[in-house]
Structure formats: structure tokens, C-alpha cells
Amino acid sequence: MSNEIIKVPDIGSSDEVEVIEISVKAGDRIEEETTLIVLESDKASMDIPSPMAGVVTKVLVSEGDKVKEGSPILEVEVEGADSAPATEPEAAAEPEPVIAMAESEPEPAPAAEAPASVGREEIRVPDIGSSEAVEIVEVAASVGDELAVEDALITLETDKASMDVPSPYAGKLVELVVKEGDKVVEGDLIGYIEVVGAAAPATEAQPAKAASPSQAEIVSAAPTPSAPSASAPAPLANKADTQVSATSGKVHAGPAVRMLARELGVDLTQVVGSGPKNRIVKEDLQNFVKQVMQQTKATSGTVAAGGAGIPPIPLQDFSQFGKVEEKPMGRLLKAGAVNLHRSWLNVPHVTQFDEADITDLEEFRKSVKAEAEKQGARLTPLPFMIKACALALKAFPQFNVSLGGAGDTLIWKEYINIGFAVDTPDGLLVVVVKDADKKSVYELARESSDLAARAQNKQLKGDDMKGGCFTISSLGSIGGTAFTPIVNAPEVAILGVSKASMKPVWDGKAFLPRLMLPLSLSYDHRAINGADAARFTAYLAQQLSDIRKMLL
Ligand code: CAO
């Protein structure tokens, strides 16, 4: 056994930085890579991981201390090492600090040379503490968004850290040149922002000055997208909805806390930080999860409602039966699994089955398919279904709601955005056609095939998956007679569509061969009653059976 002193490694700056969090205490057993302390400079927050395993004997710093490279952090008793006295700092393996861009004090926005002018400013990837390309795992803002200084733009992730890159300016995001999955390095272009009060083009070459508070206030007074307030999160990989809430407030937390939050599926904007400058520390996250679990227990009367208390499925050693290989799930698959499980546990599902006679619709569709193609529209049955669902939501607005508050209010939506599931090589994605009720079938055909193609080619923009009111899951081109889709909460209903087939239908005098389309409507029984669900599917079937009705 020997005692080793762990010191601050190279943190990329010779300036002193503040210790804002101490993550261990004397007596703690630590492993290599355990976060010891969190440092914060004006540019970044850094987790300092341990370079060795052992037991902490003494913590040599306090919160608020200023440290730099070489400052002692703590003393560790290392098992198995020879009993030499504390090693020289240089002898200790240098841990690699885990760096996240600080959201608290971003780069200042350029000053207004002419207060009322509008300038187009480049946003580039800042110093991310590494020269290696880093993957963009989330694009949190969309073109058209009004951003405040510090609003998250993109999230980068390495195997060691996740980093939010905040907007250095307040203004309107007018162009995004990156997408999820891209790899970037310092200096790469992220996009352009139209900054009110920024230097006008003629004065752009002049050196930028710090933004004045009043300028920032004027810009951030513009409306920003609000987070959905419904109780349950989206079950399918409708990641953008989570992004809305994730970007709607300033989050002040280190990379380790962010990673833990990501693993637990916690939206950090909902967590109140107790650390310096309202920083969210690990205990805040633990308390938040505890509180949510207790609330679920209180409202349901049983622990099992939120998933807790359900006996886990025991893991088996499958290798005893044959060769196996364990591989990590892809990100999309993992996100989908969490969301689907959450919805399955939270939403009391009922599925209503019906059939629509689409003989005439199909005849009509085939007769105009070539003409539609000339107008750039791929006319599959999907755009007709989108149209029919949009009309059904208009006729039955109780399907266009989300549960609010503690499940005791309903949020009624006055817009009709229809999402549909797309099967991609990486997993399921839900893309959203906005204002579907206001668009023609040709427009819906063009938009839906464009969205599906972009989903399959990983070219979706954040906005493409946001704001859905109702989802269609169409498995019709593949097969099946019926299925029970899981509601894409916080929506309250989802339509599953299976393969149409010819069936003998009795018209009162004879059996006629008709093309019948199976419909499976799953709904949240807290918001919708069974009779309304039956009316809804009957209405849908009517619309699809008589194309003229849809056009009226
Ligand atoms: N019955 C019979 N045939 C159907 C059909 C149905 N319900 N729906 C589509 N088809 C046929 C059409 O006849 C069409 O061919 P033609 O236009 O040449 O006649 C062909 O299938 C088109 O199929 P498509 O899949 O290329 O296009 P689409 O517009 O029907 O669907 C999309 C697009 C993105 C919804 C689909 O590709 C997809 O990904 N579906 C899977 C969704 C999924 O995985 N859901 C499960 C979610 S878990 O709840």
C-alpha cells in the first residue's frame, strides 16, 4: 500500500480555475476515471477524473478554491502499490480532464454598431479541448428558432464526455449546416444567426465588442418555442420533442452529471441546481429521481405504476446454450426503447379495430398516380391516410389533446400536425407533417416522401420531428392484418395501418369483392373514451371509403 497525491492535470490553460464541485470525500473507494472534482473556467467546465484506483484518505481542496495544473487535489491510498511515500506529482499518470463548454458565461455577442441593424453572424465550434473530430449527437435548435445567448445549439459526445455548444449570440437562427451524426472539430461552421443589433455588413470587419445587457434583453424578448407541458414523454424515437424541453431553459451542469441524466432519461431543465451559480450536482439529480418516483407512488397508490416494484426479468447466461455475442444497442434503438417502455407503463392503452373499404380510393389513386409523379408527388396510400386523420382530428378534437398538470387537465391543440413512423436502418423515427389539414393530397405526398427519404438518409432537421399531435404507423406495405401500436405520448392516440386485402363484403343482396384496409387505433383511455374511439375509426373509414368526402 502507498499514499499517492493526485494533482490537477494539464487543463489547457495556465490560468487558475475555480473548484466548483467536489465529487468524493475521505473514505470513498474510487476507481480509475471516477470524477474527483469539477473545475470551471470562463469557457468550460471540466471533470477531473482519477488516474488510479484506491481509497481517498484526504481531500486537499474546498469548493471555491482556485487551482491550476499541478495543484494537489487529494491523497489516495493505493492497494498493492509498494510502500513508498506519496509520489511526485509528475510521476502520477495524467488524467484527461473531461470538458464541457460552460453555459454560464459564453462568448459575448458582438456589439451593436447600429442598434436597429440586423447582422448575419457565423457560429462555429468553439475550443472543445481536443483536436479530434467529435460526433454531434443532438441538434437542439432549428432554423427559424429565436435563440437567447447560451441556448443550446448542438450537443457533442465523445466516449468520455458530452458537451453542449451554446449560442454565442441572441437572435434568429437562419441556417444550420450540420446535422446529427456529423463529426466536427474546433472552428467548423455550425450555422448562421441573424443578430439584432449586430454589426451591419458594412461594419462587420470591425472588431467585436461585448454585447450590452440592454441589447441582449431586446433580442431575447422575442418569442421562443415553449416546451410541451404534457405529463408523459414521447415513446417512439421522437427525439426532437425531448429536445424542445431540453433546450428551453439554461442548464448548468458538468459532463458527468449530464451523462448520468442522459442515462436516466432525466430532462435537466426540470432539475433545480443546489450548487454554486445554481449548478446541478449529482445529489440534485438523485433527489429529483427520488421525488418523481415518490410522486408516481402517491398518485397511483402503487409503486409498480412507474415501473418500480416490477420484478426484473432475470438475466441468463445464454452462452450455456450456444455461441452468443453481446453488442451495444444503437442510440436510436435505445432512445426508442426508453420511450416505448415509458409510454407502455404510463398510458392505459386500448386498441379499437376497424376496416375501411378503399376499393374506390385505390382505383382513383392508381388513375392519377402517373400524373402525380409528373408533379413530383409519389402517391402511395399514406398521404390519403394523413389527410383522413387530419380531418378526423378536426371532427373529433378530443383526440388532439395532451394530458397536462398532474394528469388532471387536458391541453387542447388548435393546430393539426400528423406524425408518421419511418422504418430506418438504425431504428424507428417519427417525422411530422405540419398543418396537415391545410394541405392537398399532392402536397402531403410530396412532403411525406421527402420526410421519409430524409429520415432514411439521416438528413432530418430537428424541426422535422417536432410538434406532432397524432401518429400513423403504417405497416401496410409489409403485411399483417392488425396490431396494437403504442401511443406516442404525450399524444393520446396512434393509428396502426395494416395490409389492405380483398374480402367478400355483403351489400345487403350479395357478397362483393372489396379492398379492405385494416385500422388499429390505440388510445390513452384516460383522455378518450371507447365510444369516441369507435366513432373516430368509423369516421376515418368513411373518409377513406369515399374519396369525395375527403375533398370537400
Ligand atoms: N396495404 C397494402 N399496400 C400498401 C399499403 C397498405 N396499407 N400501404 C402501402 N402499400 C403499398 C402501396 O401499394 C405502395 O405501392 P404502389 O404505390 O406502387 O401501389 C407501396 O406499398 C408503398 O410502400 P412504401 O412503404 O414505399 O410507402 P408508404 O408511403 O406506404 O410508406 C413509410 C412510407 C415511411 C410509412 C414506410 O416506408 C415505413 O417506413 N413503414 C414502416 C413504419 C413502421 O415501422 N411502423 C412500425 C412502428 S411501431 O409501432
Coordinates of C-alpha atoms and ligand atoms in Angstrom, one line a residue:
M1 CA 0.0 0.0 0.0
S2 CA 1.2 3.5 -0.6
N3 CA -0.2 7.0 -0.4
E4 CA -0.4 9.0 -3.7
I5 CA -1.2 12.6 -4.2
I6 CA -3.4 13.3 -7.2
K7 CA -2.8 16.7 -8.7
V8 CA -4.6 18.8 -11.3
P9 CA -3.5 17.6 -14.8
D10 CA -2.9 19.8 -17.8
I11 CA -6.2 21.7 -18.2
G12 CA -5.2 23.5 -21.4
S13 CA -4.6 26.8 -19.6
S14 CA -2.1 28.3 -17.2
D15 CA -4.8 30.4 -15.5
E16 CA -6.2 29.5 -12.2
V17 CA -9.7 28.0 -12.3
E18 CA -12.3 27.6 -9.7
V19 CA -13.2 24.3 -8.0
I20 CA -17.0 24.3 -8.2
E21 CA -17.8 20.7 -7.1
I22 CA -16.1 18.1 -5.1
S23 CA -17.4 14.7 -6.1
V24 CA -15.7 12.4 -3.5
K25 CA -14.9 12.5 0.2
A26 CA -12.4 10.9 2.6
G27 CA -13.1 7.2 2.9
D28 CA -14.6 6.8 -0.6
R29 CA -13.3 4.0 -2.7
I30 CA -12.5 5.3 -6.2
E31 CA -11.8 3.7 -9.5
E32 CA -9.7 4.9 -12.4
E33 CA -11.8 7.5 -14.2
T34 CA -14.0 8.3 -11.2
T35 CA -14.7 12.0 -11.2
L36 CA -12.9 13.7 -8.4
I37 CA -13.7 17.4 -8.8
V38 CA -15.2 19.7 -11.3
L39 CA -13.4 22.9 -12.4
E40 CA -14.9 25.8 -14.2
S41 CA -13.2 28.5 -16.2
D42 CA -14.9 31.2 -18.2
K43 CA -15.0 28.9 -21.2
A44 CA -15.6 25.4 -20.0
S45 CA -16.4 23.1 -17.1
M46 CA -14.1 20.1 -16.6
D47 CA -14.5 16.9 -14.7
I48 CA -11.1 15.8 -13.3
P49 CA -11.1 12.0 -13.3
S50 CA -8.9 9.9 -11.1
P51 CA -5.8 8.4 -12.7
M52 CA -5.8 5.5 -10.3
A53 CA -8.0 3.2 -8.1
G54 CA -7.8 3.4 -4.3
V55 CA -9.3 4.8 -1.2
V56 CA -9.5 8.6 -0.6
T57 CA -7.6 9.5 2.6
K58 CA -7.7 13.3 2.4
V59 CA -9.3 15.9 0.2
L60 CA -6.9 18.8 -0.2
V61 CA -9.2 21.3 -1.9
S62 CA -12.5 23.0 -1.0
E63 CA -15.3 24.3 -3.2
G64 CA -14.4 27.9 -4.3
D65 CA -10.6 27.2 -4.2
K66 CA -8.7 28.4 -7.2
V67 CA -6.3 25.8 -8.7
K68 CA -4.1 25.3 -11.7
E69 CA -2.1 22.5 -13.3
G70 CA -0.1 20.7 -10.5
S71 CA -2.2 21.8 -7.6
P72 CA -2.8 18.9 -5.2
I73 CA -6.4 17.6 -5.2
L74 CA -6.4 14.7 -2.8
E75 CA -4.5 11.9 -1.2
V76 CA -5.3 8.3 -2.1
E77 CA -4.2 5.0 -0.5
V78 CA -3.4 2.7 -3.4
E79 CA -3.6 -1.0 -2.7
G80 CA -1.0 -3.3 -4.0
A81 CA 1.5 -0.5 -4.7
D82 CA 4.8 -0.5 -2.8
S83 CA 5.0 1.4 0.4
A84 CA 6.9 4.4 -0.9
P85 CA 5.8 7.8 0.3
A86 CA 3.5 10.0 -1.7
T87 CA 4.7 10.0 -5.3
E88 CA 6.0 13.1 -7.1
P89 CA 3.2 14.8 -9.0
E90 CA 4.9 14.2 -12.3
A91 CA 5.1 10.5 -11.6
A92 CA 1.3 10.1 -11.5
A93 CA -0.4 9.2 -14.7
E94 CA -2.0 12.3 -16.1
P95 CA -5.8 12.0 -16.2
E96 CA -7.5 13.6 -19.2
P97 CA -10.0 16.2 -18.0
V98 CA -13.5 15.8 -19.3
I99 CA -14.5 19.1 -20.7
A100 CA -17.9 20.7 -21.3
M101 CA -18.4 24.1 -22.7
A102 CA -19.7 26.4 -19.9
E103 CA -23.1 27.7 -20.4
S104 CA -22.8 30.2 -17.8
E105 CA -20.5 32.7 -19.4
P106 CA -20.5 32.2 -23.2
E107 CA -18.5 34.4 -25.6
P108 CA -20.1 37.8 -25.7
A109 CA -22.2 38.7 -28.7
P110 CA -20.9 41.4 -30.9
A111 CA -21.9 44.9 -30.0
A112 CA -24.5 46.9 -32.0
E113 CA -22.7 49.3 -34.2
A114 CA -26.1 50.4 -35.4
P115 CA -28.7 49.4 -32.7
A116 CA -31.6 48.6 -35.1
S117 CA -29.5 46.7 -37.7
V118 CA -29.6 43.0 -38.3
G119 CA -26.3 41.1 -39.0
R120 CA -25.7 37.6 -40.1
E121 CA -23.1 36.0 -37.8
E122 CA -21.3 32.8 -38.2
I123 CA -21.5 30.3 -35.4
R124 CA -18.5 27.9 -35.2
V125 CA -17.5 25.1 -33.0
P126 CA -15.5 26.6 -30.1
D127 CA -12.4 25.1 -28.4
I128 CA -13.6 21.7 -27.3
G129 CA -10.4 20.7 -25.6
S130 CA -9.5 18.2 -28.3
S131 CA -8.3 18.2 -31.8
E132 CA -10.1 15.0 -32.7
A133 CA -13.4 15.1 -34.5
V134 CA -16.4 14.7 -32.2
E135 CA -19.8 13.5 -33.1
I136 CA -22.9 15.6 -33.0
V137 CA -25.5 13.6 -31.0
E138 CA -28.2 16.2 -30.9
V139 CA -29.1 19.3 -32.8
A140 CA -31.2 21.2 -30.3
A141 CA -32.1 24.2 -32.4
S142 CA -33.9 24.6 -35.7
V143 CA -33.8 27.1 -38.4
G144 CA -36.2 29.9 -37.5
D145 CA -35.7 29.5 -33.8
E146 CA -35.3 32.7 -31.8
L147 CA -32.3 32.0 -29.6
A148 CA -31.0 33.7 -26.5
V149 CA -27.4 33.8 -25.6
E150 CA -26.5 30.4 -24.0
D151 CA -29.4 28.5 -25.6
A152 CA -28.1 25.1 -26.6
L153 CA -27.4 24.6 -30.3
I154 CA -25.8 21.2 -30.6
T155 CA -24.6 18.5 -28.2
L156 CA -21.3 16.8 -28.9
E157 CA -20.3 13.5 -27.5
T158 CA -17.1 11.5 -27.2
D159 CA -16.7 8.3 -25.3
K160 CA -15.7 10.4 -22.3
A161 CA -17.9 13.5 -22.3
S162 CA -20.9 15.2 -23.7
M163 CA -20.7 18.9 -24.3
D164 CA -23.4 21.3 -25.1
V165 CA -22.4 24.1 -27.5
P166 CA -24.4 27.1 -26.7
S167 CA -25.2 30.0 -28.9
P168 CA -22.8 32.9 -28.5
Y169 CA -25.4 35.3 -29.8
A170 CA -29.1 36.1 -29.3
G171 CA -31.1 36.2 -32.5
K172 CA -32.8 34.2 -35.1
L173 CA -31.1 31.0 -36.4
V174 CA -31.3 31.4 -40.2
E175 CA -29.1 28.5 -41.4
L176 CA -27.8 25.2 -39.9
V177 CA -25.1 23.4 -41.9
V178 CA -24.7 20.5 -39.5
K179 CA -26.8 17.5 -38.7
E180 CA -27.0 14.7 -36.1
G181 CA -24.2 12.2 -36.7
D182 CA -21.8 14.7 -38.3
K183 CA -18.2 14.8 -36.9
V184 CA -16.8 18.2 -36.2
V185 CA -13.7 19.9 -34.9
E186 CA -12.9 23.3 -33.4
G187 CA -13.7 26.0 -36.0
D188 CA -16.2 24.1 -38.1
L189 CA -19.2 26.1 -39.2
I190 CA -22.4 25.2 -37.3
G191 CA -24.7 27.8 -38.9
Y192 CA -25.7 31.4 -39.2
I193 CA -27.7 33.6 -36.8
E194 CA -29.4 36.9 -37.6
V195 CA -28.4 39.1 -34.7
V196 CA -30.5 42.1 -34.0
G197 CA -28.1 45.0 -33.2
A198 CA -25.0 43.2 -34.6
A199 CA -22.6 45.0 -36.8
A200 CA -24.2 45.7 -40.2
P201 CA -22.5 44.0 -43.1
A202 CA -20.6 47.2 -43.9
T203 CA -19.1 47.3 -40.4
E204 CA -18.6 43.6 -40.0
A205 CA -14.9 43.7 -40.3
Q206 CA -14.6 45.9 -37.3
P207 CA -13.6 44.2 -34.0
A208 CA -16.5 42.9 -32.0
K209 CA -17.3 44.4 -28.6
A210 CA -19.1 42.9 -25.7
A211 CA -22.9 43.0 -26.0
S212 CA -24.6 45.4 -23.7
P213 CA -27.2 44.0 -21.4
S214 CA -29.9 46.0 -22.9
Q215 CA -29.1 44.6 -26.3
A216 CA -29.4 41.1 -25.0
E217 CA -32.7 41.9 -23.4
I218 CA -34.2 43.3 -26.5
V219 CA -33.2 40.2 -28.6
S220 CA -34.2 37.6 -26.1
A221 CA -37.6 39.3 -25.7
A222 CA -38.6 37.6 -29.0
P223 CA -40.8 34.5 -28.5
T224 CA -39.0 31.2 -28.1
P225 CA -40.6 27.8 -28.6
S226 CA -42.2 26.5 -25.4
A227 CA -41.7 23.1 -24.0
P228 CA -44.6 20.7 -24.3
S229 CA -46.2 20.5 -20.8
A230 CA -47.8 17.1 -21.1
S231 CA -47.0 14.6 -18.5
A232 CA -45.6 11.7 -20.4
P233 CA -42.7 11.9 -22.8
A234 CA -42.8 10.7 -26.4
P235 CA -42.5 6.9 -26.6
L236 CA -41.1 6.5 -30.1
A237 CA -37.8 7.9 -31.0
N238 CA -39.4 11.3 -31.4
K239 CA -36.3 12.8 -30.0
A240 CA -37.0 16.3 -31.1
D241 CA -39.8 16.6 -28.6
T242 CA -37.4 15.9 -25.8
Q243 CA -35.1 18.4 -27.4
V244 CA -37.6 21.1 -27.1
S245 CA -37.7 20.8 -23.3
A246 CA -34.0 20.2 -23.1
T247 CA -33.2 23.5 -24.7
S248 CA -36.0 25.6 -23.3
G249 CA -34.0 26.5 -20.2
K250 CA -30.4 27.2 -19.2
V251 CA -28.8 24.1 -17.8
H252 CA -25.7 24.4 -15.6
A253 CA -24.2 21.1 -15.0
G254 CA -20.9 19.2 -15.6
P255 CA -20.4 16.5 -18.1
A256 CA -20.6 13.6 -15.6
V257 CA -24.0 14.9 -14.4
R258 CA -25.2 15.4 -18.0
M259 CA -24.2 11.9 -18.9
L260 CA -25.9 10.4 -15.8
A261 CA -29.0 12.4 -16.7
R262 CA -28.9 11.1 -20.2
E263 CA -28.6 7.5 -18.9
L264 CA -31.6 8.0 -16.6
G265 CA -33.6 9.9 -19.2
V266 CA -33.9 13.0 -17.0
D267 CA -34.5 16.3 -18.6
L268 CA -32.0 18.6 -16.7
T269 CA -34.1 21.7 -17.4
Q270 CA -36.6 20.3 -14.8
V271 CA -33.9 19.9 -12.1
V272 CA -33.2 22.6 -9.6
G273 CA -29.5 23.0 -9.0
S274 CA -28.2 23.5 -5.5
G275 CA -24.5 24.1 -6.4
P276 CA -22.8 27.4 -6.9
K277 CA -24.5 29.6 -9.6
N278 CA -27.4 27.1 -9.4
R279 CA -25.2 24.4 -10.8
I280 CA -26.9 20.9 -10.9
V281 CA -24.8 18.4 -8.9
K282 CA -25.2 14.7 -8.7
E283 CA -27.3 14.8 -5.5
D284 CA -29.8 17.2 -7.2
L285 CA -30.3 14.6 -9.9
Q286 CA -30.7 11.8 -7.3
N287 CA -33.2 13.8 -5.3
F288 CA -35.1 14.7 -8.5
V289 CA -35.4 11.0 -9.5
K290 CA -36.4 10.1 -5.9
Q291 CA -39.1 12.8 -5.9
V292 CA -40.5 11.7 -9.2
M293 CA -40.7 8.1 -8.0
Q294 CA -42.5 9.1 -4.8
Q295 CA -45.0 11.3 -6.7
T296 CA -45.8 8.4 -9.0
K297 CA -46.3 6.2 -6.0
A298 CA -48.6 8.8 -4.4
T299 CA -50.8 9.4 -7.4
S300 CA -51.2 5.7 -8.3
G301 CA -51.2 4.1 -4.9
T302 CA -48.8 1.5 -6.1
V303 CA -45.1 1.6 -6.7
A304 CA -45.5 -0.5 -9.9
A305 CA -47.1 2.2 -11.8
G306 CA -43.9 4.0 -12.7
G307 CA -42.1 0.8 -13.4
A308 CA -40.6 0.5 -9.9
G309 CA -41.5 -2.6 -8.0
I310 CA -42.0 -4.7 -11.2
P311 CA -39.8 -7.7 -10.8
P312 CA -37.0 -7.5 -13.4
I313 CA -36.6 -10.2 -16.0
P314 CA -33.7 -12.3 -14.7
L315 CA -30.6 -12.3 -16.9
Q316 CA -29.5 -15.7 -18.2
D317 CA -26.1 -16.9 -19.3
F318 CA -27.2 -17.7 -22.8
S319 CA -23.7 -18.9 -23.8
Q320 CA -24.5 -22.2 -22.0
F321 CA -26.9 -23.0 -24.9
G322 CA -24.7 -21.9 -27.8
K323 CA -22.5 -19.2 -29.2
V324 CA -23.6 -15.6 -28.4
E325 CA -22.3 -12.1 -28.8
E326 CA -23.4 -9.1 -26.8
K327 CA -23.4 -5.8 -28.7
P328 CA -24.5 -2.3 -27.5
M329 CA -27.9 -1.1 -28.8
G330 CA -27.7 1.8 -31.3
R331 CA -28.6 5.2 -29.9
L332 CA -31.9 5.4 -31.8
L333 CA -32.9 2.0 -30.7
K334 CA -32.0 2.8 -27.1
A335 CA -33.9 6.1 -27.2
G336 CA -36.9 4.3 -28.7
A337 CA -36.8 1.5 -26.1
V338 CA -36.9 4.0 -23.2
N339 CA -39.7 6.0 -24.8
L340 CA -41.8 2.9 -25.7
H341 CA -41.4 1.4 -22.2
R342 CA -42.3 4.7 -20.6
S343 CA -45.5 5.0 -22.6
W344 CA -46.4 1.4 -22.1
L345 CA -46.1 1.8 -18.3
N346 CA -47.8 5.2 -18.1
V347 CA -50.6 5.1 -20.6
P348 CA -53.6 2.8 -20.1
H349 CA -53.9 1.6 -23.7
V350 CA -57.0 0.3 -25.5
T351 CA -56.9 -0.6 -29.2
Q352 CA -60.0 -0.2 -31.4
F353 CA -60.1 -2.2 -34.7
D354 CA -62.0 -1.3 -37.8
E355 CA -61.8 -1.7 -41.6
A356 CA -62.1 0.9 -44.4
D357 CA -63.3 0.0 -47.9
I358 CA -60.6 1.6 -50.0
T359 CA -61.6 0.0 -53.4
D360 CA -62.6 3.3 -54.9
L361 CA -59.7 5.2 -53.3
E362 CA -57.2 2.8 -54.8
E363 CA -58.8 3.0 -58.2
F364 CA -58.7 6.7 -58.0
R365 CA -55.1 6.7 -56.7
K366 CA -53.9 4.4 -59.5
S367 CA -55.6 6.6 -62.1
V368 CA -53.8 9.7 -61.0
K369 CA -50.5 8.2 -59.9
A370 CA -48.6 8.9 -63.2
E371 CA -50.0 12.4 -63.3
A372 CA -48.9 12.9 -59.6
E373 CA -45.5 11.6 -60.4
K374 CA -45.1 14.3 -63.1
Q375 CA -45.9 16.9 -60.4
G376 CA -43.2 15.4 -58.1
A377 CA -45.7 13.6 -55.8
R378 CA -45.3 9.9 -55.0
L379 CA -48.9 9.0 -54.5
T380 CA -49.0 6.0 -52.1
P381 CA -51.9 5.4 -49.7
L382 CA -50.0 7.2 -46.9
P383 CA -50.9 10.9 -48.0
F384 CA -54.6 9.9 -48.1
M385 CA -54.3 8.5 -44.6
I386 CA -52.6 11.6 -43.4
K387 CA -55.4 13.7 -44.9
A388 CA -58.1 11.4 -43.4
C389 CA -56.5 11.6 -40.0
A390 CA -56.2 15.4 -40.1
L391 CA -59.9 15.6 -40.9
A392 CA -60.8 13.2 -38.2
L393 CA -58.8 15.2 -35.6
K394 CA -60.8 18.3 -36.7
A395 CA -64.0 16.4 -36.3
F396 CA -63.0 14.9 -33.0
P397 CA -60.8 17.5 -31.3
Q398 CA -60.7 15.3 -28.1
F399 CA -58.1 13.3 -30.0
N400 CA -55.9 16.4 -30.5
V401 CA -55.0 16.8 -26.8
S402 CA -52.3 16.0 -24.3
L403 CA -52.7 15.4 -20.6
G404 CA -51.4 18.4 -18.6
G405 CA -50.6 19.2 -15.0
A406 CA -50.6 16.1 -12.8
G407 CA -52.9 14.3 -15.3
D408 CA -55.9 16.4 -14.2
T409 CA -56.0 18.9 -17.2
L410 CA -56.2 18.5 -20.9
I411 CA -54.2 20.7 -23.3
W412 CA -56.3 21.2 -26.4
K413 CA -54.3 22.0 -29.6
E414 CA -55.6 24.2 -32.3
Y415 CA -53.1 23.0 -34.9
I416 CA -53.1 19.7 -36.7
N417 CA -49.7 18.1 -37.2
I418 CA -49.6 14.5 -38.2
G419 CA -46.6 12.3 -37.5
F420 CA -45.8 9.0 -39.1
A421 CA -43.3 6.3 -38.2
V422 CA -40.5 5.6 -40.6
D423 CA -38.5 2.4 -40.5
T424 CA -34.8 3.3 -40.9
P425 CA -31.8 1.0 -40.8
D426 CA -30.9 2.5 -37.4
G427 CA -34.4 2.2 -35.9
L428 CA -37.7 3.9 -35.8
L429 CA -38.2 7.6 -36.3
V430 CA -41.4 9.7 -36.2
V431 CA -41.5 12.6 -38.6
V432 CA -44.1 15.2 -38.6
V433 CA -46.2 16.9 -41.3
K434 CA -47.2 20.3 -40.1
D435 CA -50.7 21.7 -40.7
A436 CA -51.7 18.6 -42.5
D437 CA -55.4 19.7 -42.5
K438 CA -54.4 22.7 -44.7
K439 CA -52.5 20.7 -47.4
S440 CA -53.7 19.0 -50.5
V441 CA -53.1 15.3 -51.0
Y442 CA -50.4 16.1 -53.6
E443 CA -48.7 18.4 -51.1
L444 CA -48.9 15.7 -48.4
A445 CA -47.5 13.1 -50.8
R446 CA -44.5 15.4 -51.7
E447 CA -43.9 16.3 -48.1
S448 CA -44.3 12.8 -46.6
S449 CA -42.0 11.1 -49.2
D450 CA -39.4 13.8 -48.7
L451 CA -39.5 13.4 -44.9
A452 CA -39.3 9.6 -45.2
A453 CA -36.4 9.8 -47.6
R454 CA -34.5 12.2 -45.3
A455 CA -35.2 10.1 -42.3
Q456 CA -33.7 7.1 -44.1
N457 CA -30.7 9.1 -45.2
K458 CA -30.0 10.7 -41.8
Q459 CA -30.8 14.2 -43.2
L460 CA -33.6 15.2 -40.9
K461 CA -33.6 18.6 -39.3
G462 CA -34.6 19.0 -35.6
D463 CA -37.9 20.6 -36.6
D464 CA -38.9 17.6 -38.8
M465 CA -39.7 15.6 -35.7
K466 CA -41.3 18.2 -33.5
G467 CA -44.8 19.1 -32.6
G468 CA -46.8 16.0 -33.6
C469 CA -50.4 15.8 -32.5
F470 CA -51.2 12.2 -33.7
T471 CA -49.1 9.5 -35.2
I472 CA -49.7 7.0 -38.0
S473 CA -47.8 3.7 -38.0
S474 CA -48.2 2.2 -41.5
L475 CA -47.1 -1.3 -41.9
G476 CA -49.3 -1.8 -44.9
S477 CA -46.6 -2.2 -47.5
I478 CA -45.1 -5.0 -45.4
G479 CA -48.1 -7.1 -44.3
G480 CA -50.1 -8.1 -41.3
T481 CA -53.8 -8.0 -40.5
A482 CA -53.8 -5.9 -37.3
F483 CA -51.5 -4.8 -34.5
T484 CA -51.6 -2.8 -31.3
P485 CA -49.3 0.2 -31.7
I486 CA -48.1 2.0 -28.6
V487 CA -49.3 5.6 -28.2
N488 CA -46.7 8.2 -29.0
A489 CA -47.2 10.1 -25.7
P490 CA -47.7 12.9 -24.9
E491 CA -50.1 12.4 -27.9
V492 CA -53.2 10.4 -26.9
A493 CA -53.8 8.2 -30.0
I494 CA -52.0 6.4 -32.7
L495 CA -53.3 4.8 -35.9
G496 CA -51.8 1.5 -37.0
V497 CA -52.4 0.6 -40.6
S498 CA -52.0 -3.0 -41.9
K499 CA -52.1 -4.5 -45.3
A500 CA -55.2 -4.0 -47.4
S501 CA -56.7 -7.2 -48.9
M502 CA -59.7 -8.2 -51.0
K503 CA -62.6 -9.5 -48.9
P504 CA -66.1 -10.5 -49.7
V505 CA -68.4 -7.8 -48.3
W506 CA -72.2 -8.2 -48.0
D507 CA -74.0 -5.2 -49.5
G508 CA -77.5 -6.4 -48.4
K509 CA -78.0 -8.5 -51.6
A510 CA -74.7 -10.2 -52.4
F511 CA -71.1 -10.5 -51.4
L512 CA -68.9 -8.1 -53.4
P513 CA -65.1 -8.2 -53.6
R514 CA -63.9 -5.1 -51.9
L515 CA -60.4 -3.9 -50.9
M516 CA -60.4 -3.6 -47.2
L517 CA -57.8 -1.7 -45.2
P518 CA -57.4 -2.8 -41.5
L519 CA -57.2 0.1 -39.0
S520 CA -55.9 -0.3 -35.4
L521 CA -56.4 2.8 -33.2
S522 CA -54.6 2.7 -29.9
Y523 CA -55.6 5.4 -27.5
D524 CA -55.0 6.7 -24.0
H525 CA -58.1 5.7 -22.1
R526 CA -57.6 8.5 -19.6
A527 CA -58.2 11.1 -22.3
I528 CA -60.5 9.2 -24.7
N529 CA -63.5 7.0 -24.1
G530 CA -64.2 3.9 -26.1
A531 CA -67.4 5.2 -27.8
D532 CA -65.4 8.2 -29.2
A533 CA -62.7 5.8 -30.4
A534 CA -65.3 3.7 -32.2
R535 CA -66.7 6.9 -33.7
F536 CA -63.3 8.1 -34.7
T537 CA -62.4 4.9 -36.6
A538 CA -65.8 4.8 -38.2
Y539 CA -65.3 8.4 -39.4
L540 CA -61.9 7.5 -40.7
A541 CA -63.2 4.5 -42.6
Q542 CA -65.9 6.7 -44.1
Q543 CA -63.4 9.3 -45.3
L544 CA -61.2 6.7 -46.9
S545 CA -64.1 4.8 -48.4
D546 CA -65.5 7.9 -50.2
I547 CA -62.7 10.0 -51.6
R548 CA -65.2 12.8 -52.5
K549 CA -65.9 13.4 -48.8
M550 CA -62.2 13.9 -48.2
L551 CA -62.0 16.6 -50.9
L552 CA -65.0 18.5 -49.5
Ligands
CAO1 N1 -52.0 -2.0 -47.9 C1 -51.5 -2.6 -49.0 N2 -50.5 -2.0 -49.7 C2 -49.9 -0.9 -49.2 C3 -50.4 -0.3 -48.0 C4 -51.5 -0.9 -47.3 N3 -51.9 -0.4 -46.2 N4 -49.7 0.8 -47.8 C5 -48.8 0.9 -48.8 N5 -49.0 -0.1 -49.6 C6 -48.2 -0.4 -50.9 C7 -48.7 0.6 -51.9 O1 -49.5 0.0 -52.8 C8 -47.4 1.2 -52.4 O2 -47.1 0.7 -53.7 P1 -47.7 1.5 -55.0 O3 -47.8 2.9 -54.7 O4 -46.7 1.1 -56.0 O5 -49.0 0.9 -55.2 C9 -46.3 0.6 -51.6 O6 -46.9 -0.2 -50.6 C10 -45.6 1.8 -50.9 O7 -45.0 1.5 -49.8 P2 -43.9 2.4 -49.2 O8 -43.5 1.8 -47.8 O9 -42.8 2.6 -50.1 O10 -44.6 3.9 -49.0 P3 -45.7 4.3 -48.0 O11 -45.9 5.7 -48.4 O12 -46.8 3.4 -47.9 O13 -44.9 4.3 -46.6 C11 -43.4 4.7 -44.8 C12 -43.9 5.1 -46.2 C13 -42.3 5.7 -44.4 C14 -44.5 4.9 -43.8 C15 -42.9 3.3 -44.8 O14 -41.9 3.1 -45.7 C16 -42.4 2.8 -43.5 O15 -41.3 3.1 -43.0 N6 -43.3 2.0 -42.8 C17 -42.9 1.3 -41.5 C18 -43.5 2.1 -40.3 C19 -43.2 1.3 -39.1 O16 -42.1 0.7 -39.0 N7 -44.1 1.3 -38.2 C20 -44.0 0.5 -37.0 C21 -44.0 1.4 -35.9 S1 -44.1 0.5 -34.4 O17 -45.5 1.0 -33.8

